[in-house]
Amino acid sequence: MKVILVLLVTALTAHAAPNDPGTVAIDFLEKVRLRKLNLEPGGDTALSAQTAESKKRKIAKSIERIARDLGTDPLEVGAVKLDEDFAAVLVRKVGGFDPHRLQVFPVALVKRGTKWTAAPVPASFENSGAGYALALRKRLEILENWMLREQVVDLEQLREESAGRMRRKIEASLLAKDVREMDANECARRFLAACEQADLPSILGFLGGLATNLPEDWAMRLKAAERSVAAGASAPRPWRLLTSPDVARAVVGRETDETSAFISVGCLDPAGPGTASTPPRIELIHFELAKSADGLWQVNLPSAFFQTTRDPDHEDEPEGDFDTELLNLFPAEWIKAHPLKAQPSAEQAHRLFLEALGSGRFPALLSISKIDGESEDGARRTCIRAAEIGWAVQDPSAVRHAMPLAFKSAATSAVGIFQFFSARDPDRFEPRALYFEKSKNGWLWSPDPAPETEEAFEVWVASETRHWKGQWQQQLLQDCPPLKEIDSLTAPTKEDAQLVVERWLDAAQRGDLGTALTLVTRLDDPKSGSTLLQNMGYEITGSRKSTSKPVVTGVYQGKTWTGVGMKIDSGGKTSYPLYPVLLTPDGPRILVEIDLFASGNRGREFLNRTAFDRLRKSTPSVAELQKLYSEHQTNVESIVAGSIR
């Protein structure tokens, strides 16, 4: 037997040669991770053409388990062992900070000509057509045993090195010497900024990850912080109060000395404490700072941050006098940290208000709010009122859009009338009169206007509300005029049609109705506007339940129409819509009101026929769209049949 060459490879794949075993092993696992591995003979593995179907299914299940274990963490090449045309590679999953997430994946490879290919079975040359000669089997057995043995050894070594790795990752964002030199106020400020920016390495550094001796409850701190940052906007409470960009927060209390501190943070979450029936309120988070034995500041959060279940009884404890004083300080401390953006005119304040609402971020709205009152308690109520109004539009479950209808200003006050359009109830007229007042520094939105401000515009508001009741839909749809001549249009290119559908789905998922409306068109039909808004409401609401990106299944082009087929997962259900796209004078646009879905059930087929019948009243080119739909249906049936196999 030839001498076996052992190579220890420590470089990342970016530094590996184009066709060496390490590069090929990483490429194989990346395809597994993305679930894009071609497991057929001659595909992405060395799978033998003689492999039985039952064995293929078993291999596929094994590869699916590996895909789940791979997660999203980066990979690097570990040790490599070569024996002529066979190789064994250890690939390390090294991302994250938790040593329990570290893994080592053994990959067997076969060389055919000059090309290395991964064997289909992990840590084995089975079913790779390697042959059955006794001498060869012994050589391969040595490689297989090496993989299994070194996998355990390498993983143990990785875990032993994990503390050092973690500190290096943290210090890329937060230096230990900087934490040592801060005072308590600076430490609190930097910690809160790290939470707002979802800067996990810095958060972990402040929680004790840079200390020579980690906190006794480090595993809990690490897991809770990683879980909360990964959850993003869906972070559990109380982490949401520190990390969500939707929450307005300000430090309202500090008790500090050279080695310790007690910090109080006021947080106003427009979503409220978590139940639909409970209005928003300013909430307090208290945490301690202490210097460790090596002189590093450490943030010690309350135990609620490390619990996996919430204690509603604890959350609803009544305010004491101390808490009330701190809560009443929130408006002033917020303004101190975030100076209000007063505008030189009422019209500019109105425009900035719309931008803030459209941003989807409550702090942007609070920064243009007129926060004052005869008492601290009154200013506190004003902040809460701003949160209530803002959440009526920014609540992701409601999918609303604040459409300006009319505006009127006077010397020191102004009013705007807005239609709070809801995707859930697209025909409902829900007008709101919102007021603006002039302060000593300029114009601001007034969430809680003075009685005389409302009285000054009372008659005008009533008159304009009556006027807009029957006309608001036309105003909302001004960017998508009805099509007069469909038959004279030329089908958009496949590329343009796919692009407009992808942009529309992205806007729908964000709940961005304004952008979505610029990407659709409608029929010249009295019911067209209402049908369009209703279908858009359904699709926007459904798309926001999706946890995965829609996938294009096919694009079908005719003379007048181009159909874009998609696969969409929403709330655990998979659908296959076909979006009809027309090249209008304003560019490619989707005819959303004609909703078509590939289906095998009679109910959906009836709805598809109804959509075609409705379209037939506007254009004879409906026959062409029906043909494109048939192609889509056939393609989807093939996709579904393939996934079942």
XYZ file of C-alpha atoms in Angstrom, residues 4-645:
642
model
C -0.582 7.788 3.174
C -0.090 11.541 3.132
C -1.612 13.527 5.995
C -2.138 17.264 5.503
C -3.259 19.596 8.236
C -5.124 22.460 6.636
C -5.930 25.495 8.763
C -6.680 28.122 6.137
C -10.246 29.146 5.327
C -11.691 28.005 2.035
C -11.093 31.421 0.515
C -7.366 30.593 0.556
C -7.693 27.019 -0.750
C -6.779 25.907 -4.276
C -9.686 25.738 -6.736
C -9.917 21.937 -6.907
C -8.321 20.611 -3.743
C -10.229 18.289 -1.376
C -10.888 20.995 1.225
C -12.515 23.334 -1.302
C -14.659 20.533 -2.707
C -15.770 19.418 0.774
C -16.835 22.969 1.686
C -18.676 23.369 -1.627
C -20.482 20.059 -1.020
C -21.655 21.124 2.458
C -22.731 24.561 1.229
C -24.988 22.887 -1.332
C -26.315 20.611 1.403
C -26.992 23.651 3.604
C -28.902 25.417 0.819
C -30.721 22.186 -0.020
C -29.532 22.508 -3.612
C -27.555 19.255 -3.780
C -28.116 17.173 -6.912
C -28.097 13.632 -5.521
C -28.597 11.887 -8.848
C -25.700 9.829 -10.338
C -23.415 12.223 -12.224
C -24.653 15.165 -10.122
C -22.947 16.800 -7.138
C -21.748 13.570 -5.505
C -19.936 10.395 -6.486
C -23.148 8.390 -6.091
C -22.960 5.122 -8.009
C -25.526 4.544 -10.753
C -26.143 1.080 -9.267
C -27.462 2.513 -5.980
C -30.944 1.210 -5.182
C -33.847 3.671 -4.809
C -34.387 2.669 -1.182
C -30.747 3.461 -0.429
C -31.039 6.823 -2.230
C -33.953 7.779 0.013
C -31.949 6.791 3.095
C -28.995 8.880 1.919
C -31.303 11.846 1.222
C -32.655 11.715 4.785
C -29.107 11.634 6.158
C -28.158 14.664 4.083
C -31.273 16.530 5.275
C -30.172 15.962 8.881
C -26.753 17.404 8.026
C -28.446 20.461 6.455
C -30.283 21.136 9.718
C -27.072 20.736 11.733
C -25.150 23.098 9.445
C -27.454 26.025 10.220
C -26.070 29.368 9.028
C -22.664 29.391 10.726
C -19.483 29.716 8.618
C -17.386 26.675 7.735
C -13.642 26.148 7.573
C -11.407 23.263 6.555
C -9.803 21.287 9.383
C -7.596 18.238 8.808
C -7.239 16.473 5.439
C -5.915 12.932 4.847
C -5.052 11.743 1.327
C -4.506 8.309 -0.180
C -4.017 8.585 -3.956
C -7.504 9.014 -5.459
C -9.298 9.082 -2.107
C -9.449 11.727 0.589
C -10.935 12.313 4.018
C -11.697 15.908 5.049
C -12.848 17.352 8.356
C -14.902 20.537 8.008
C -15.478 22.698 11.086
C -18.593 24.736 11.834
C -17.028 27.550 13.842
C -19.593 30.368 13.930
C -21.376 31.641 16.991
C -20.102 31.969 20.540
C -21.631 28.885 22.145
C -19.127 25.980 22.272
C -22.044 23.549 22.108
C -22.813 24.816 18.592
C -19.354 23.863 17.335
C -19.408 20.810 15.075
C -17.074 18.832 12.849
C -18.366 17.219 9.659
C -16.350 14.390 8.050
C -16.529 14.285 4.248
C -15.179 11.431 2.109
C -14.031 12.294 -1.433
C -13.254 10.333 -4.578
C -11.041 11.562 -7.415
C -12.182 10.880 -10.970
C -9.569 12.068 -13.448
C -8.515 15.472 -12.098
C -11.771 16.215 -10.287
C -12.569 15.556 -6.630
C -16.176 14.660 -5.792
C -17.786 14.118 -2.393
C -19.063 10.657 -1.547
C -22.819 10.689 -0.831
C -22.626 9.027 2.612
C -21.029 11.073 5.431
C -17.691 9.713 6.699
C -17.923 6.771 4.272
C -17.022 5.744 0.727
C -20.156 3.606 0.553
C -22.192 3.816 -2.684
C -19.461 5.823 -4.427
C -18.410 3.067 -6.845
C -15.025 2.715 -5.123
C -14.805 -1.032 -5.813
C -14.631 -4.086 -3.603
C -11.021 -5.304 -3.918
C -9.771 -6.391 -0.486
C -6.638 -4.209 -0.547
C -8.670 -1.177 -1.586
C -11.310 -1.785 1.069
C -8.601 -1.888 3.748
C -7.199 1.438 2.571
C -10.644 3.011 2.579
C -11.379 1.551 5.993
C -8.294 3.317 7.353
C -9.590 6.636 5.974
C -13.080 6.031 7.370
C -11.760 5.129 10.822
C -9.500 8.186 10.752
C -12.485 10.446 10.011
C -14.579 9.059 12.871
C -11.689 9.168 15.351
C -10.393 12.623 14.392
C -13.911 14.060 14.310
C -14.147 13.472 18.074
C -10.596 14.689 18.759
C -10.967 17.824 16.623
C -14.315 18.752 18.175
C -12.854 18.463 21.674
C -9.935 20.645 20.652
C -12.322 23.213 19.153
C -14.276 23.390 22.377
C -11.117 23.822 24.431
C -10.136 26.720 22.190
C -13.653 28.230 22.207
C -13.047 30.714 25.047
C -10.065 32.205 23.220
C -11.960 32.269 19.944
C -14.880 34.005 21.643
C -12.681 36.700 23.160
C -11.051 37.386 19.786
C -14.486 37.758 18.146
C -15.676 40.089 20.901
C -12.524 42.211 20.790
C -13.093 42.782 17.076
C -16.012 44.977 18.237
C -15.199 45.871 21.838
C -11.704 46.076 23.344
C -11.164 44.920 26.912
C -8.956 47.943 27.640
C -11.786 50.276 26.586
C -14.251 48.542 28.926
C -11.709 48.819 31.750
C -11.212 52.569 31.165
C -14.913 53.537 30.913
C -16.868 55.071 33.732
C -20.229 53.557 34.683
C -22.288 56.036 32.638
C -20.255 55.413 29.502
C -20.525 51.656 30.032
C -24.326 51.853 30.333
C -24.568 54.058 27.242
C -22.366 51.757 25.166
C -24.245 48.662 26.320
C -27.623 50.162 25.372
C -26.215 51.239 21.981
C -24.938 47.701 21.371
C -28.420 46.347 22.134
C -30.082 48.851 19.780
C -27.648 47.952 16.991
C -27.962 44.180 17.603
C -24.176 44.114 18.061
C -23.934 40.652 19.636
C -20.139 40.606 20.211
C -20.302 43.898 22.143
C -23.380 42.771 24.103
C -21.523 39.630 25.161
C -18.466 41.680 26.057
C -20.495 43.831 28.442
C -22.209 40.746 29.883
C -18.835 39.372 30.985
C -17.453 37.624 27.893
C -14.103 39.454 28.114
C -13.419 38.520 31.735
C -10.586 36.155 32.630
C -13.093 34.113 34.599
C -16.499 34.035 32.925
C -19.606 34.645 35.092
C -20.980 31.512 36.754
C -24.215 31.836 34.756
C -22.367 32.529 31.493
C -24.116 29.752 29.575
C -27.501 31.362 30.359
C -26.276 34.853 29.440
C -24.799 33.625 26.165
C -27.854 31.645 25.118
C -30.326 34.413 25.996
C -28.353 37.125 24.165
C -27.789 34.999 21.047
C -31.437 33.961 20.912
C -32.703 37.518 21.307
C -30.395 39.097 18.732
C -31.199 36.330 16.233
C -34.936 36.926 16.765
C -34.613 40.557 15.653
C -37.957 42.365 15.812
C -39.502 39.219 17.316
C -37.185 39.171 20.327
C -38.976 38.053 23.505
C -39.619 40.389 26.370
C -37.879 41.916 28.228
C -35.086 41.723 25.623
C -37.359 43.427 23.087
C -37.367 46.564 25.220
C -33.571 46.831 24.846
C -33.078 45.588 21.284
C -36.117 46.452 19.149
C -35.747 49.491 16.844
C -39.478 50.091 17.421
C -38.943 50.972 21.097
C -38.104 54.471 22.375
C -35.774 54.310 25.358
C -33.912 56.720 27.627
C -31.865 56.406 30.800
C -34.006 57.889 33.594
C -31.950 56.990 36.666
C -28.275 56.571 37.586
C -26.698 55.746 40.919
C -22.976 55.276 40.400
C -19.636 55.055 42.162
C -16.188 53.906 41.019
C -16.909 50.166 41.063
C -20.682 49.766 40.795
C -23.827 51.370 39.444
C -27.590 50.973 39.344
C -29.110 52.065 36.015
C -32.804 52.617 35.232
C -33.996 52.753 31.618
C -37.451 53.964 30.576
C -38.811 52.095 27.543
C -41.906 52.967 25.522
C -42.925 50.083 23.273
C -45.812 51.102 20.953
C -46.807 47.426 20.724
C -47.651 47.472 24.423
C -46.808 44.787 26.971
C -47.735 42.008 24.569
C -51.504 41.580 24.623
C -53.850 43.269 22.166
C -56.139 44.550 24.911
C -53.335 46.264 26.862
C -52.361 49.768 25.658
C -48.716 50.835 25.498
C -47.057 52.263 28.586
C -43.637 53.411 29.660
C -41.858 50.523 31.347
C -38.724 50.421 33.470
C -35.714 48.147 33.234
C -33.220 48.249 36.090
C -29.792 46.656 35.816
C -26.572 46.707 37.799
C -22.998 47.371 36.759
C -20.056 45.991 38.681
C -16.303 45.792 38.127
C -14.925 42.261 37.968
C -11.682 41.133 39.624
C -9.729 42.051 36.478
C -11.157 45.597 36.441
C -13.695 45.133 33.639
C -17.207 46.574 33.869
C -19.870 43.875 33.737
C -23.606 44.349 33.096
C -25.780 42.203 35.351
C -29.320 42.035 33.976
C -32.348 40.929 36.040
C -33.207 37.226 36.055
C -36.208 37.833 33.768
C -33.758 38.258 30.857
C -32.610 34.669 31.225
C -35.970 32.974 31.751
C -37.597 31.142 28.854
C -41.153 31.870 30.036
C -42.731 35.167 31.031
C -44.258 35.912 34.423
C -47.312 38.100 33.676
C -48.067 38.564 37.379
C -44.635 40.072 37.886
C -45.031 42.347 34.843
C -48.240 43.844 36.185
C -46.891 44.829 39.591
C -48.228 48.266 40.607
C -45.935 51.277 40.393
C -44.287 52.499 43.578
C -43.461 56.129 44.275
C -39.872 55.582 43.124
C -40.982 54.082 39.823
C -43.551 56.830 39.239
C -40.868 59.491 39.636
C -38.636 57.708 37.131
C -41.457 57.190 34.645
C -42.341 60.870 34.745
C -38.726 61.694 33.886
C -38.937 59.770 30.600
C -40.166 62.635 28.339
C -37.481 65.073 29.457
C -34.699 62.464 29.306
C -35.871 61.306 25.878
C -35.768 64.873 24.526
C -32.343 65.427 26.112
C -30.977 62.367 24.302
C -33.005 62.941 21.105
C -33.589 66.678 20.464
C -36.975 67.253 18.842
C -36.952 68.012 15.094
C -39.183 71.089 14.988
C -39.915 72.346 11.455
C -40.112 75.916 10.112
C -43.616 75.418 8.647
C -46.742 73.361 9.241
C -46.443 71.861 5.757
C -42.925 70.628 6.439
C -44.002 69.141 9.773
C -46.842 67.357 7.941
C -44.402 65.943 5.379
C -41.944 64.793 8.046
C -44.792 63.146 9.947
C -45.662 61.052 6.880
C -42.004 60.068 6.449
C -41.783 59.013 10.094
C -44.941 56.907 9.807
C -43.635 55.320 6.613
C -40.315 54.445 8.267
C -42.128 51.995 10.544
C -40.008 53.131 13.502
C -41.748 54.707 16.482
C -38.667 56.642 17.744
C -38.714 58.603 14.457
C -42.320 59.569 15.185
C -41.651 60.513 18.806
C -38.782 62.769 17.726
C -41.221 65.058 15.846
C -43.915 65.025 18.555
C -44.854 68.051 20.639
C -44.138 66.625 24.084
C -45.198 69.060 26.724
C -47.864 69.465 29.314
C -48.671 71.278 32.481
C -46.979 68.473 34.423
C -44.461 65.662 33.972
C -47.377 63.269 34.174
C -49.059 65.120 31.287
C -45.950 64.854 29.111
C -45.822 61.148 29.903
C -49.419 60.748 28.700
C -48.534 62.608 25.484
C -45.747 60.121 24.738
C -48.123 57.217 25.285
C -50.730 58.840 23.032
C -48.079 59.149 20.294
C -47.353 55.442 20.682
C -51.051 54.531 20.380
C -51.544 56.555 17.185
C -48.275 55.412 15.652
C -49.003 51.759 16.353
C -52.374 52.041 14.604
C -50.339 52.365 11.380
C -47.075 50.626 12.250
C -48.565 47.435 13.744
C -47.268 44.730 11.353
C -50.312 42.534 11.946
C -52.730 45.279 10.826
C -50.835 46.337 7.668
C -52.189 49.873 7.533
C -51.224 52.812 5.378
C -51.761 56.442 6.377
C -52.944 58.196 3.211
C -53.090 62.012 3.383
C -56.406 63.378 2.109
C -56.491 67.059 3.075
C -54.505 69.637 5.055
C -55.295 73.077 6.500
C -53.108 75.412 8.561
C -53.550 78.582 10.606
C -51.124 80.864 12.459
C -50.156 78.479 15.284
C -51.979 75.237 14.507
C -52.834 72.933 11.602
C -54.723 69.738 10.887
C -54.372 66.882 8.425
C -57.012 64.311 7.526
C -55.673 60.832 6.863
C -57.318 57.642 5.695
C -55.916 54.769 7.751
C -56.277 52.175 5.003
C -56.167 48.586 6.282
C -55.192 45.616 4.130
C -57.525 43.512 6.263
C -60.559 45.701 5.527
C -59.735 47.490 2.260
C -63.201 48.995 1.682
C -63.496 50.581 5.099
C -63.273 54.376 5.354
C -61.354 55.094 8.567
C -60.446 58.822 8.602
C -58.294 60.377 11.319
C -57.808 64.083 12.024
C -54.285 64.642 13.332
C -53.043 68.014 14.530
C -49.875 70.085 14.392
C -48.943 72.937 16.694
C -46.275 75.595 16.711
C -43.867 75.561 19.644
C -41.201 78.141 20.459
C -38.732 76.200 18.278
C -41.034 75.453 15.352
C -43.817 73.148 14.177
C -44.365 69.639 15.573
C -46.999 66.946 15.397
C -49.236 67.143 18.473
C -50.461 63.691 19.568
C -52.537 65.301 22.334
C -53.615 68.698 20.926
C -55.049 71.528 23.002
C -58.884 71.690 23.037
C -58.812 75.084 21.285
C -56.780 73.557 18.434
C -59.433 70.895 17.780
C -62.264 73.432 18.100
C -60.659 75.760 15.536
C -60.853 73.099 12.809
C -63.992 71.227 13.888
C -66.271 72.443 11.074
C -63.619 72.027 8.368
C -62.760 68.480 9.515
C -66.440 67.440 9.408
C -66.896 68.896 5.921
C -63.756 67.291 4.479
C -64.600 63.922 6.038
C -67.965 63.896 4.247
C -66.274 64.929 1.005
C -63.687 62.140 1.047
C -65.984 59.309 2.076
C -66.808 58.369 -1.522
C -63.564 59.510 -3.135
C -60.684 58.203 -1.053
C -60.174 55.064 -3.145
C -59.637 57.120 -6.303
C -56.999 59.134 -4.449
C -55.274 55.976 -3.212
C -55.223 54.489 -6.722
C -53.993 57.570 -8.565
C -50.671 55.865 -9.420
C -52.385 52.904 -11.132
C -54.908 54.267 -13.674
C -57.286 51.777 -15.350
C -56.216 50.152 -18.630
C -58.295 51.191 -21.631
C -56.764 48.982 -24.354
C -55.226 45.690 -23.243
C -55.191 44.032 -26.695
C -52.852 46.658 -28.145
C -50.181 45.998 -25.530
C -47.031 43.958 -26.133
C -45.977 41.377 -23.544
C -43.077 42.461 -21.320
C -39.856 40.479 -21.452
C -39.527 37.536 -19.096
C -36.778 39.351 -17.196
C -38.833 42.535 -16.705
C -41.933 40.593 -15.686
C -40.030 38.552 -13.116
C -38.367 41.675 -11.707
C -41.649 43.551 -11.181
C -43.224 40.521 -9.462
C -40.228 40.104 -7.160
C -40.308 43.823 -6.286
C -44.048 43.630 -5.618
C -43.711 40.584 -3.361
C -40.914 42.297 -1.451
C -43.061 45.429 -0.919
C -46.020 43.275 0.124
C -43.915 41.393 2.663
C -42.777 44.719 4.173
C -46.365 45.980 4.218
C -45.270 48.885 1.996
C -48.588 49.639 0.319
C -47.324 52.850 -1.291
C -44.608 51.031 -3.254
C -46.857 48.052 -3.995
C -49.441 50.316 -5.649
C -46.846 51.650 -8.106
C -46.242 48.102 -9.397
C -49.823 47.088 -10.249
C -52.435 47.980 -12.828
C -56.207 47.477 -13.017
C -59.088 46.921 -15.401
C -61.390 49.640 -16.665
C -64.260 48.371 -14.557
C -66.400 50.116 -11.881
C -65.515 47.405 -9.348
C -61.870 47.294 -10.309
C -60.550 49.558 -7.550
C -62.332 47.714 -4.767
C -61.306 44.283 -6.138
C -57.703 45.395 -6.565
C -57.458 46.647 -2.974
C -59.181 43.556 -1.638
C -56.785 41.190 -3.446
C -53.812 43.281 -2.409
C -55.036 43.111 1.184
C -55.229 39.322 1.039
C -51.776 38.990 -0.488
C -50.076 41.493 1.821
C -51.583 39.874 4.902
C -50.620 36.397 3.677
C -47.094 37.327 2.623
C -46.290 38.688 6.074
C -46.856 35.203 7.498
C -44.179 33.779 5.228
C -40.899 32.679 6.790
C -39.102 31.965 3.497
C -38.431 33.912 0.319
C -40.848 33.222 -2.590
C -39.328 31.131 -5.387
C -39.885 31.574 -9.121
C -41.199 28.322 -10.625
C -41.454 29.523 -14.231
C -41.995 32.510 -16.514
C -44.326 32.146 -19.512
C -44.510 34.712 -22.335
C -47.206 35.276 -24.944
C -47.927 38.183 -27.300
C -49.845 40.314 -24.800
C -49.209 38.667 -21.441
C -46.248 37.381 -19.490
C -47.081 35.123 -16.555
C -44.737 34.690 -13.604
C -45.258 31.517 -11.578
C -44.193 31.526 -7.925
C -43.987 29.144 -5.002
C -45.009 30.889 -1.777
C -44.991 29.405 1.725
C -47.344 31.255 4.065
C -48.381 30.180 7.536
C -47.381 26.579 6.876
C -49.292 26.396 3.576
C -47.742 26.336 0.113
C -49.408 28.029 -2.862
C -48.411 28.408 -6.507
C -49.817 31.696 -7.873
C -49.414 32.886 -11.443
C -49.045 36.661 -11.671
C -50.234 38.134 -15.011
C -47.980 41.008 -16.103
C -48.714 43.610 -18.793
C -46.439 46.201 -20.378
C -48.460 49.354 -19.673
C -47.528 52.907 -20.751
C -46.005 53.254 -17.255
C -43.920 50.095 -17.582
C -44.477 46.447 -16.560
C -47.357 46.136 -14.095
C -49.140 43.212 -12.421
C -52.889 42.749 -12.864
C -53.345 41.692 -9.247
C -57.128 41.657 -9.355
C -56.955 38.588 -11.639
C -55.708 36.086 -9.069
C -54.772 32.670 -10.447
C -53.418 29.709 -8.483
C -52.305 26.281 -9.670
C -54.423 23.755 -7.829
C -55.812 20.263 -7.774
C -59.048 21.075 -5.948
C -62.396 22.023 -7.462
C -62.876 25.081 -5.251
C -59.728 26.767 -6.526
C -60.522 25.803 -10.126
C -63.892 27.517 -9.765
C -62.230 30.717 -8.530
C -59.755 30.610 -11.421
C -62.636 30.289 -13.910
C -64.400 33.210 -12.238
C -61.259 35.341 -12.651
C -61.003 34.417 -16.338
C -64.720 35.167 -16.885
C -64.265 38.590 -15.326
C -61.225 39.304 -17.517
C -63.107 38.155 -20.644
C -65.426 41.172 -20.280
C -62.433 43.479 -20.780
C -60.324 41.695 -23.427
C -60.458 38.755 -25.851
C -56.788 38.065 -25.077
C -57.976 36.074 -22.065
C -57.465 32.900 -24.163
C -53.742 33.612 -24.302
C -53.537 34.040 -20.528
C -55.438 30.776 -20.076
C -52.791 29.036 -22.196
C -50.007 30.488 -20.048
C -51.871 29.372 -16.940
C -52.094 25.805 -18.334
C -48.313 25.782 -18.773
C -47.935 26.975 -15.187
C -50.320 24.279 -13.914
C -48.423 21.531 -15.761
C -45.093 22.790 -14.452
C -46.360 22.918 -10.851
C -47.748 19.381 -11.092
C -44.291 18.224 -12.206
C -42.613 20.095 -9.317
C -45.016 18.666 -6.718
C -44.648 15.137 -8.108
C -40.867 15.444 -7.962
C -40.905 16.633 -4.339
C -43.133 13.698 -3.340
C -40.716 11.221 -4.912
